[in-house]
Amino acid sequence: GDSVVHPAVTNAEGYFELSGLPVRGEVKVIAVHPTEPLFAGTVLDPDPGTTPVLVLGPAAEVTGRAVDDEGKPIATAQVIYTVGSSGQPVISQEFYRRTIEVGYGTYWYGDAAGRWHASGFVAGLPYEIVLLDRHYEFGRQTLEFTAQPGETIELGDIVLGKR
């Protein structure tokens, strides 16, 4: 939802209960392993009869290359992501803390060849990434995908047109 989420801890069988969810709208739920870099997520309508199944797995990665209209690499590319199109980079402080512990972030920079690599995407959640030029010489591209556990999504060449 739009508010801070209170974490829940599973019982010995893996079941959990969330309370105080909004009556309408979608809720993003993320499960985080207590000691390993394993995550799972889902977006659901908070119907009391809903029982989501979250299978923990490694985070997904996304790669691509920023190029101009002529196919030349843009060495000043930056990637920023949000979960869904809400503009919110993280779901909860616990999720943010755990992803930082295992080396993930919310933005990345491209190299001299325009290649970039982003990691830490939780399987089952929709993401929106924005590829832009840090010096504002080029436009931006917004791309959407849903992460799968341990998958590397290759987006190929992404053209950023001259401003």
Short mmCIF file of N, CA and C in Angstrom, two decimals:
data_model
loop_
_atom_site.label_atom_id
_atom_site.label_comp_id
_atom_site.label_asym_id
_atom_site.label_seq_id
_atom_site.Cartn_x
_atom_site.Cartn_y
_atom_site.Cartn_z
N GLY A 1 0.82 -1.20 0.00
CA GLY A 1 0.00 0.00 0.00
C GLY A 1 0.85 1.24 0.00
N ASP A 2 0.23 2.37 0.26
CA ASP A 2 0.94 3.64 0.26
C ASP A 2 1.57 3.96 1.61
N SER A 3 1.31 3.14 2.61
CA SER A 3 1.85 3.44 3.94
C SER A 3 2.96 2.46 4.30
N VAL A 4 3.62 2.76 5.40
CA VAL A 4 4.70 1.88 5.87
C VAL A 4 4.09 0.56 6.30
N VAL A 5 4.74 -0.51 5.93
CA VAL A 5 4.23 -1.83 6.24
C VAL A 5 4.90 -2.35 7.51
N HIS A 6 4.10 -2.96 8.35
CA HIS A 6 4.64 -3.58 9.56
C HIS A 6 5.01 -5.02 9.22
N PRO A 7 6.25 -5.40 9.46
CA PRO A 7 6.66 -6.76 9.09
C PRO A 7 5.93 -7.82 9.91
N ALA A 8 5.76 -8.98 9.31
CA ALA A 8 5.20 -10.15 9.98
C ALA A 8 6.24 -11.25 9.88
N VAL A 9 6.30 -12.10 10.88
CA VAL A 9 7.23 -13.22 10.90
C VAL A 9 6.43 -14.49 10.69
N THR A 10 6.95 -15.39 9.86
CA THR A 10 6.24 -16.64 9.61
C THR A 10 6.34 -17.57 10.81
N ASN A 11 5.40 -18.52 10.86
CA ASN A 11 5.49 -19.55 11.89
C ASN A 11 6.35 -20.70 11.36
N ALA A 12 6.42 -21.80 12.09
CA ALA A 12 7.27 -22.93 11.71
C ALA A 12 6.88 -23.55 10.37
N GLU A 13 5.62 -23.42 9.98
CA GLU A 13 5.15 -23.97 8.70
C GLU A 13 5.24 -22.94 7.57
N GLY A 14 5.70 -21.73 7.85
CA GLY A 14 5.84 -20.71 6.83
C GLY A 14 4.64 -19.80 6.66
N TYR A 15 3.60 -19.97 7.47
CA TYR A 15 2.41 -19.14 7.36
C TYR A 15 2.63 -17.80 8.07
N PHE A 16 1.97 -16.77 7.54
CA PHE A 16 2.04 -15.45 8.16
C PHE A 16 0.68 -14.79 8.05
N GLU A 17 0.47 -13.75 8.85
CA GLU A 17 -0.78 -13.00 8.81
C GLU A 17 -0.44 -11.52 8.81
N LEU A 18 -1.08 -10.79 7.90
CA LEU A 18 -0.93 -9.34 7.84
C LEU A 18 -2.25 -8.72 8.22
N SER A 19 -2.22 -7.70 9.06
CA SER A 19 -3.45 -7.02 9.45
C SER A 19 -3.31 -5.53 9.17
N GLY A 20 -4.42 -4.85 9.18
CA GLY A 20 -4.43 -3.41 8.96
C GLY A 20 -4.21 -3.00 7.52
N LEU A 21 -4.47 -3.92 6.58
CA LEU A 21 -4.29 -3.61 5.17
C LEU A 21 -5.45 -2.75 4.68
N PRO A 22 -5.23 -1.94 3.63
CA PRO A 22 -6.34 -1.14 3.11
C PRO A 22 -7.44 -2.04 2.55
N VAL A 23 -8.68 -1.56 2.62
CA VAL A 23 -9.82 -2.33 2.14
C VAL A 23 -9.84 -2.40 0.62
N ARG A 24 -9.41 -1.33 -0.04
CA ARG A 24 -9.40 -1.27 -1.50
C ARG A 24 -7.98 -1.07 -2.01
N GLY A 25 -7.78 -1.51 -3.24
CA GLY A 25 -6.48 -1.30 -3.87
C GLY A 25 -5.59 -2.51 -3.75
N GLU A 26 -4.42 -2.39 -4.34
CA GLU A 26 -3.46 -3.49 -4.32
C GLU A 26 -2.44 -3.30 -3.21
N VAL A 27 -1.92 -4.41 -2.74
CA VAL A 27 -0.90 -4.42 -1.70
C VAL A 27 0.29 -5.21 -2.23
N LYS A 28 1.48 -4.67 -2.05
CA LYS A 28 2.70 -5.39 -2.41
C LYS A 28 3.21 -6.09 -1.17
N VAL A 29 3.44 -7.41 -1.29
CA VAL A 29 3.93 -8.21 -0.17
C VAL A 29 5.29 -8.77 -0.57
N ILE A 30 6.26 -8.62 0.31
CA ILE A 30 7.61 -9.15 0.06
C ILE A 30 8.00 -10.03 1.23
N ALA A 31 8.52 -11.22 0.91
CA ALA A 31 9.06 -12.13 1.92
C ALA A 31 10.58 -12.09 1.81
N VAL A 32 11.25 -12.02 2.94
CA VAL A 32 12.70 -11.93 3.00
C VAL A 32 13.21 -13.02 3.92
N HIS A 33 14.17 -13.82 3.45
CA HIS A 33 14.78 -14.85 4.29
C HIS A 33 15.59 -14.15 5.38
N PRO A 34 15.58 -14.67 6.60
CA PRO A 34 16.26 -13.98 7.70
C PRO A 34 17.79 -13.94 7.59
N THR A 35 18.40 -14.88 6.89
CA THR A 35 19.87 -14.91 6.85
C THR A 35 20.46 -15.04 5.45
N GLU A 36 19.69 -15.49 4.48
CA GLU A 36 20.19 -15.70 3.12
C GLU A 36 19.63 -14.63 2.19
N PRO A 37 20.30 -14.33 1.07
CA PRO A 37 19.78 -13.35 0.11
C PRO A 37 18.70 -13.94 -0.79
N LEU A 38 17.59 -14.34 -0.16
CA LEU A 38 16.45 -14.94 -0.86
C LEU A 38 15.21 -14.10 -0.60
N PHE A 39 14.46 -13.85 -1.67
CA PHE A 39 13.31 -12.97 -1.60
C PHE A 39 12.17 -13.54 -2.44
N ALA A 40 10.96 -13.07 -2.18
CA ALA A 40 9.80 -13.37 -3.02
C ALA A 40 8.81 -12.23 -2.84
N GLY A 41 8.01 -11.97 -3.86
CA GLY A 41 7.03 -10.90 -3.75
C GLY A 41 5.79 -11.20 -4.56
N THR A 42 4.75 -10.47 -4.26
CA THR A 42 3.52 -10.57 -5.02
C THR A 42 2.73 -9.28 -4.83
N VAL A 43 1.83 -9.03 -5.75
CA VAL A 43 0.89 -7.92 -5.64
C VAL A 43 -0.48 -8.55 -5.56
N LEU A 44 -1.25 -8.19 -4.53
CA LEU A 44 -2.55 -8.81 -4.36
C LEU A 44 -3.59 -7.83 -3.88
N ASP A 45 -4.85 -8.21 -4.06
CA ASP A 45 -5.98 -7.49 -3.53
C ASP A 45 -6.18 -8.04 -2.12
N PRO A 46 -6.19 -7.19 -1.11
CA PRO A 46 -6.23 -7.71 0.27
C PRO A 46 -7.58 -8.29 0.68
N ASP A 47 -8.02 -9.31 -0.02
CA ASP A 47 -9.25 -10.03 0.29
C ASP A 47 -8.94 -10.98 1.45
N PRO A 48 -9.76 -11.00 2.49
CA PRO A 48 -9.47 -11.87 3.64
C PRO A 48 -9.32 -13.35 3.27
N GLY A 49 -9.89 -13.78 2.16
CA GLY A 49 -9.79 -15.18 1.76
C GLY A 49 -8.55 -15.48 0.92
N THR A 50 -7.73 -14.48 0.67
CA THR A 50 -6.55 -14.66 -0.17
C THR A 50 -5.40 -15.26 0.63
N THR A 51 -4.80 -16.31 0.10
CA THR A 51 -3.62 -16.91 0.72
C THR A 51 -2.50 -16.94 -0.32
N PRO A 52 -1.65 -15.91 -0.31
CA PRO A 52 -0.57 -15.90 -1.30
C PRO A 52 0.48 -16.95 -0.96
N VAL A 53 1.08 -17.51 -1.99
CA VAL A 53 2.18 -18.45 -1.82
C VAL A 53 3.43 -17.75 -2.33
N LEU A 54 4.40 -17.55 -1.46
CA LEU A 54 5.64 -16.87 -1.81
C LEU A 54 6.78 -17.87 -1.71
N VAL A 55 7.42 -18.14 -2.84
CA VAL A 55 8.53 -19.08 -2.88
C VAL A 55 9.83 -18.27 -2.94
N LEU A 56 10.62 -18.35 -1.89
CA LEU A 56 11.85 -17.57 -1.81
C LEU A 56 12.87 -18.05 -2.84
N GLY A 57 13.56 -17.09 -3.44
CA GLY A 57 14.59 -17.41 -4.42
C GLY A 57 15.55 -16.25 -4.54
N PRO A 58 16.61 -16.43 -5.33
CA PRO A 58 17.57 -15.34 -5.51
C PRO A 58 16.94 -14.19 -6.29
N ALA A 59 17.48 -13.02 -6.10
CA ALA A 59 16.98 -11.84 -6.81
C ALA A 59 17.32 -11.92 -8.29
N ALA A 60 16.56 -11.20 -9.08
CA ALA A 60 16.79 -11.14 -10.53
C ALA A 60 17.72 -9.97 -10.86
N GLU A 61 18.25 -10.00 -12.09
CA GLU A 61 19.13 -8.95 -12.58
C GLU A 61 18.62 -8.48 -13.95
N VAL A 62 18.98 -7.27 -14.30
CA VAL A 62 18.62 -6.70 -15.59
C VAL A 62 19.86 -6.05 -16.18
N THR A 63 20.10 -6.25 -17.47
CA THR A 63 21.23 -5.62 -18.14
C THR A 63 20.76 -4.98 -19.44
N GLY A 64 21.54 -4.08 -19.93
CA GLY A 64 21.23 -3.43 -21.19
C GLY A 64 22.37 -2.51 -21.59
N ARG A 65 22.15 -1.78 -22.68
CA ARG A 65 23.16 -0.84 -23.16
C ARG A 65 22.45 0.41 -23.64
N ALA A 66 22.91 1.57 -23.17
CA ALA A 66 22.35 2.85 -23.60
C ALA A 66 23.10 3.34 -24.83
N VAL A 67 22.34 3.66 -25.88
CA VAL A 67 22.94 4.16 -27.11
C VAL A 67 22.16 5.38 -27.60
N ASP A 68 22.83 6.18 -28.46
CA ASP A 68 22.15 7.32 -29.06
C ASP A 68 21.47 6.87 -30.36
N ASP A 69 20.89 7.84 -31.08
CA ASP A 69 20.16 7.53 -32.32
C ASP A 69 21.02 6.86 -33.38
N GLU A 70 22.33 7.05 -33.30
CA GLU A 70 23.25 6.47 -34.28
C GLU A 70 23.86 5.15 -33.81
N GLY A 71 23.43 4.68 -32.63
CA GLY A 71 23.95 3.41 -32.10
C GLY A 71 25.24 3.56 -31.31
N LYS A 72 25.68 4.79 -31.06
CA LYS A 72 26.91 5.01 -30.29
C LYS A 72 26.58 4.92 -28.80
N PRO A 73 27.48 4.31 -28.01
CA PRO A 73 27.20 4.15 -26.59
C PRO A 73 27.13 5.49 -25.85
N ILE A 74 26.27 5.53 -24.87
CA ILE A 74 26.15 6.69 -23.98
C ILE A 74 26.80 6.30 -22.66
N ALA A 75 27.98 6.84 -22.40
CA ALA A 75 28.76 6.47 -21.23
C ALA A 75 28.24 7.12 -19.94
N THR A 76 27.31 8.04 -20.06
CA THR A 76 26.80 8.75 -18.88
C THR A 76 25.40 8.27 -18.49
N ALA A 77 25.08 7.02 -18.83
CA ALA A 77 23.76 6.48 -18.52
C ALA A 77 23.61 6.18 -17.03
N GLN A 78 22.40 6.34 -16.54
CA GLN A 78 22.05 6.01 -15.17
C GLN A 78 20.72 5.27 -15.19
N VAL A 79 20.59 4.26 -14.33
CA VAL A 79 19.36 3.49 -14.22
C VAL A 79 18.78 3.69 -12.82
N ILE A 80 17.50 4.01 -12.77
CA ILE A 80 16.80 4.17 -11.50
C ILE A 80 15.58 3.26 -11.56
N TYR A 81 15.25 2.57 -10.47
CA TYR A 81 14.07 1.71 -10.53
C TYR A 81 13.08 2.03 -9.42
N THR A 82 11.83 1.66 -9.68
CA THR A 82 10.78 1.70 -8.67
C THR A 82 10.01 0.39 -8.74
N VAL A 83 9.35 0.05 -7.67
CA VAL A 83 8.49 -1.13 -7.65
C VAL A 83 7.15 -0.69 -8.19
N GLY A 84 6.77 -1.22 -9.35
CA GLY A 84 5.56 -0.78 -10.01
C GLY A 84 5.75 0.62 -10.55
N SER A 85 4.67 1.31 -10.81
CA SER A 85 4.77 2.66 -11.35
C SER A 85 4.42 3.71 -10.30
N SER A 86 4.54 3.34 -9.02
CA SER A 86 4.15 4.26 -7.95
C SER A 86 5.22 5.30 -7.65
N GLY A 87 6.43 5.10 -8.14
CA GLY A 87 7.51 6.03 -7.85
C GLY A 87 8.17 5.77 -6.51
N GLN A 88 7.77 4.72 -5.82
CA GLN A 88 8.36 4.40 -4.52
C GLN A 88 9.48 3.39 -4.70
N PRO A 89 10.73 3.72 -4.35
CA PRO A 89 11.84 2.80 -4.61
C PRO A 89 11.89 1.59 -3.70
N VAL A 90 11.35 1.66 -2.51
CA VAL A 90 11.39 0.52 -1.60
C VAL A 90 10.03 0.32 -0.96
N ILE A 91 9.80 -0.89 -0.46
CA ILE A 91 8.53 -1.22 0.18
C ILE A 91 8.58 -0.94 1.67
N SER A 92 9.63 -1.41 2.33
CA SER A 92 9.74 -1.23 3.77
C SER A 92 11.20 -1.06 4.15
N GLN A 93 11.44 -0.56 5.32
CA GLN A 93 12.81 -0.38 5.79
C GLN A 93 13.52 -1.72 5.95
N GLU A 94 12.80 -2.76 6.37
CA GLU A 94 13.42 -4.08 6.52
C GLU A 94 13.89 -4.61 5.17
N PHE A 95 13.06 -4.48 4.14
CA PHE A 95 13.44 -4.91 2.80
C PHE A 95 14.65 -4.10 2.32
N TYR A 96 14.61 -2.81 2.50
CA TYR A 96 15.71 -1.95 2.09
C TYR A 96 17.00 -2.36 2.81
N ARG A 97 16.93 -2.57 4.10
CA ARG A 97 18.11 -2.97 4.89
C ARG A 97 18.69 -4.28 4.39
N ARG A 98 17.84 -5.27 4.15
CA ARG A 98 18.31 -6.59 3.71
C ARG A 98 18.92 -6.53 2.31
N THR A 99 18.34 -5.74 1.41
CA THR A 99 18.91 -5.66 0.07
C THR A 99 20.25 -4.93 0.08
N ILE A 100 20.39 -3.92 0.91
CA ILE A 100 21.67 -3.21 1.02
C ILE A 100 22.73 -4.15 1.58
N GLU A 101 22.36 -4.99 2.55
CA GLU A 101 23.30 -5.96 3.14
C GLU A 101 23.92 -6.88 2.09
N VAL A 102 23.13 -7.25 1.10
CA VAL A 102 23.64 -8.17 0.08
C VAL A 102 24.13 -7.44 -1.17
N GLY A 103 24.29 -6.11 -1.09
CA GLY A 103 24.94 -5.37 -2.15
C GLY A 103 24.04 -4.82 -3.24
N TYR A 104 22.75 -4.73 -3.01
CA TYR A 104 21.84 -4.19 -4.01
C TYR A 104 21.61 -2.71 -3.75
N GLY A 105 21.17 -2.00 -4.73
CA GLY A 105 20.88 -0.57 -4.59
C GLY A 105 19.65 -0.20 -5.38
N THR A 106 19.37 1.10 -5.48
CA THR A 106 18.20 1.56 -6.23
C THR A 106 18.60 2.32 -7.48
N TYR A 107 19.90 2.47 -7.73
CA TYR A 107 20.32 3.07 -8.99
C TYR A 107 21.71 2.57 -9.36
N TRP A 108 22.01 2.62 -10.67
CA TRP A 108 23.27 2.11 -11.19
C TRP A 108 23.74 3.01 -12.32
N TYR A 109 25.05 2.98 -12.60
CA TYR A 109 25.62 3.77 -13.69
C TYR A 109 26.15 2.85 -14.77
N GLY A 110 26.08 3.32 -16.01
CA GLY A 110 26.63 2.58 -17.13
C GLY A 110 28.13 2.79 -17.23
N ASP A 111 28.78 1.96 -18.06
CA ASP A 111 30.23 2.09 -18.27
C ASP A 111 30.50 2.85 -19.57
N ALA A 112 31.76 2.92 -19.97
CA ALA A 112 32.16 3.66 -21.18
C ALA A 112 31.49 3.10 -22.44
N ALA A 113 31.13 1.82 -22.43
CA ALA A 113 30.48 1.20 -23.58
C ALA A 113 28.95 1.34 -23.52
N GLY A 114 28.45 2.07 -22.50
CA GLY A 114 27.01 2.24 -22.35
C GLY A 114 26.32 1.08 -21.66
N ARG A 115 27.07 0.01 -21.33
CA ARG A 115 26.49 -1.17 -20.68
C ARG A 115 26.19 -0.87 -19.22
N TRP A 116 25.08 -1.38 -18.77
CA TRP A 116 24.73 -1.25 -17.36
C TRP A 116 24.16 -2.58 -16.88
N HIS A 117 24.23 -2.77 -15.59
CA HIS A 117 23.79 -4.01 -14.95
C HIS A 117 23.13 -3.62 -13.63
N ALA A 118 21.91 -4.04 -13.44
CA ALA A 118 21.17 -3.74 -12.22
C ALA A 118 20.75 -5.05 -11.56
N SER A 119 20.79 -5.11 -10.24
CA SER A 119 20.46 -6.35 -9.54
C SER A 119 19.60 -6.06 -8.32
N GLY A 120 19.05 -7.12 -7.76
CA GLY A 120 18.26 -7.00 -6.54
C GLY A 120 16.77 -6.93 -6.76
N PHE A 121 16.27 -7.44 -7.89
CA PHE A 121 14.85 -7.38 -8.19
C PHE A 121 14.14 -8.61 -7.63
N VAL A 122 13.12 -8.40 -6.83
CA VAL A 122 12.40 -9.47 -6.16
C VAL A 122 11.42 -10.14 -7.12
N ALA A 123 11.53 -11.45 -7.24
CA ALA A 123 10.66 -12.22 -8.11
C ALA A 123 9.20 -12.02 -7.73
N GLY A 124 8.35 -11.87 -8.76
CA GLY A 124 6.92 -11.73 -8.54
C GLY A 124 6.44 -10.30 -8.49
N LEU A 125 7.35 -9.32 -8.43
CA LEU A 125 6.93 -7.92 -8.36
C LEU A 125 7.13 -7.23 -9.71
N PRO A 126 6.22 -6.33 -10.04
CA PRO A 126 6.40 -5.55 -11.27
C PRO A 126 7.36 -4.39 -10.99
N TYR A 127 8.24 -4.12 -11.93
CA TYR A 127 9.20 -3.03 -11.79
C TYR A 127 9.11 -2.07 -12.96
N GLU A 128 9.48 -0.85 -12.69
CA GLU A 128 9.65 0.17 -13.71
C GLU A 128 11.05 0.71 -13.54
N ILE A 129 11.85 0.65 -14.62
CA ILE A 129 13.17 1.24 -14.55
C ILE A 129 13.22 2.40 -15.54
N VAL A 130 13.96 3.42 -15.17
CA VAL A 130 14.13 4.59 -16.02
C VAL A 130 15.61 4.66 -16.37
N LEU A 131 15.89 4.67 -17.66
CA LEU A 131 17.26 4.82 -18.16
C LEU A 131 17.38 6.25 -18.65
N LEU A 132 18.36 6.99 -18.10
CA LEU A 132 18.53 8.38 -18.47
C LEU A 132 20.01 8.74 -18.55
N ASP A 133 20.26 9.90 -19.09
CA ASP A 133 21.61 10.42 -19.22
C ASP A 133 21.85 11.40 -18.07
N ARG A 134 22.90 11.18 -17.29
CA ARG A 134 23.18 12.02 -16.12
C ARG A 134 23.45 13.48 -16.48
N HIS A 135 23.87 13.75 -17.72
CA HIS A 135 24.19 15.12 -18.11
C HIS A 135 23.06 15.79 -18.89
N TYR A 136 21.92 15.11 -19.02
CA TYR A 136 20.71 15.65 -19.64
C TYR A 136 20.90 16.05 -21.11
N GLU A 137 21.84 15.41 -21.79
CA GLU A 137 22.01 15.67 -23.22
C GLU A 137 21.03 14.82 -24.03
N PHE A 138 20.57 13.73 -23.43
CA PHE A 138 19.67 12.79 -24.11
C PHE A 138 18.38 12.66 -23.31
N GLY A 139 17.36 12.13 -23.97
CA GLY A 139 16.09 11.88 -23.30
C GLY A 139 16.19 10.67 -22.38
N ARG A 140 15.05 10.14 -22.02
CA ARG A 140 15.00 8.98 -21.13
C ARG A 140 14.06 7.95 -21.68
N GLN A 141 14.22 6.71 -21.22
CA GLN A 141 13.32 5.62 -21.58
C GLN A 141 12.84 4.96 -20.30
N THR A 142 11.57 4.62 -20.27
CA THR A 142 10.99 3.91 -19.13
C THR A 142 10.62 2.51 -19.61
N LEU A 143 11.06 1.50 -18.86
CA LEU A 143 10.82 0.10 -19.23
C LEU A 143 10.17 -0.61 -18.05
N GLU A 144 9.26 -1.53 -18.34
CA GLU A 144 8.57 -2.28 -17.29
C GLU A 144 8.79 -3.77 -17.47
N PHE A 145 8.89 -4.49 -16.36
CA PHE A 145 9.04 -5.94 -16.39
C PHE A 145 8.65 -6.49 -15.04
N THR A 146 8.40 -7.80 -14.99
CA THR A 146 8.18 -8.51 -13.73
C THR A 146 9.34 -9.47 -13.55
N ALA A 147 9.99 -9.38 -12.40
CA ALA A 147 11.18 -10.19 -12.13
C ALA A 147 10.81 -11.65 -11.89
N GLN A 148 11.71 -12.53 -12.27
CA GLN A 148 11.60 -13.97 -12.01
C GLN A 148 12.83 -14.38 -11.18
N PRO A 149 12.73 -15.37 -10.31
CA PRO A 149 13.85 -15.69 -9.40
C PRO A 149 15.13 -16.07 -10.14
N GLY A 150 16.21 -15.38 -9.79
CA GLY A 150 17.52 -15.69 -10.32
C GLY A 150 17.71 -15.40 -11.80
N GLU A 151 16.73 -14.83 -12.46
CA GLU A 151 16.77 -14.58 -13.90
C GLU A 151 17.58 -13.32 -14.21
N THR A 152 18.30 -13.33 -15.33
CA THR A 152 18.92 -12.13 -15.85
C THR A 152 18.18 -11.74 -17.12
N ILE A 153 17.57 -10.57 -17.08
CA ILE A 153 16.81 -10.07 -18.21
C ILE A 153 17.73 -9.17 -19.03
N GLU A 154 17.93 -9.52 -20.29
CA GLU A 154 18.78 -8.72 -21.20
C GLU A 154 17.86 -7.84 -22.04
N LEU A 155 17.95 -6.53 -21.84
CA LEU A 155 17.10 -5.60 -22.56
C LEU A 155 17.73 -5.10 -23.86
N GLY A 156 19.00 -5.44 -24.10
CA GLY A 156 19.65 -5.06 -25.35
C GLY A 156 19.93 -3.57 -25.43
N ASP A 157 20.02 -3.06 -26.66
CA ASP A 157 20.28 -1.65 -26.89
C ASP A 157 19.01 -0.83 -26.66
N ILE A 158 19.14 0.19 -25.85
CA ILE A 158 18.02 1.09 -25.57
C ILE A 158 18.43 2.47 -26.05
N VAL A 159 17.66 3.01 -26.98
CA VAL A 159 18.00 4.28 -27.61
C VAL A 159 17.48 5.44 -26.78
N LEU A 160 18.39 6.34 -26.45
CA LEU A 160 18.03 7.60 -25.80
C LEU A 160 18.24 8.70 -26.83
N GLY A 161 17.17 9.29 -27.30
CA GLY A 161 17.26 10.32 -28.33
C GLY A 161 17.86 11.61 -27.81
N LYS A 162 18.51 12.34 -28.67
CA LYS A 162 19.11 13.63 -28.32
C LYS A 162 18.02 14.60 -27.93
N ARG A 163 18.26 15.42 -26.91
CA ARG A 163 17.28 16.44 -26.48
C ARG A 163 17.25 17.59 -27.43
#
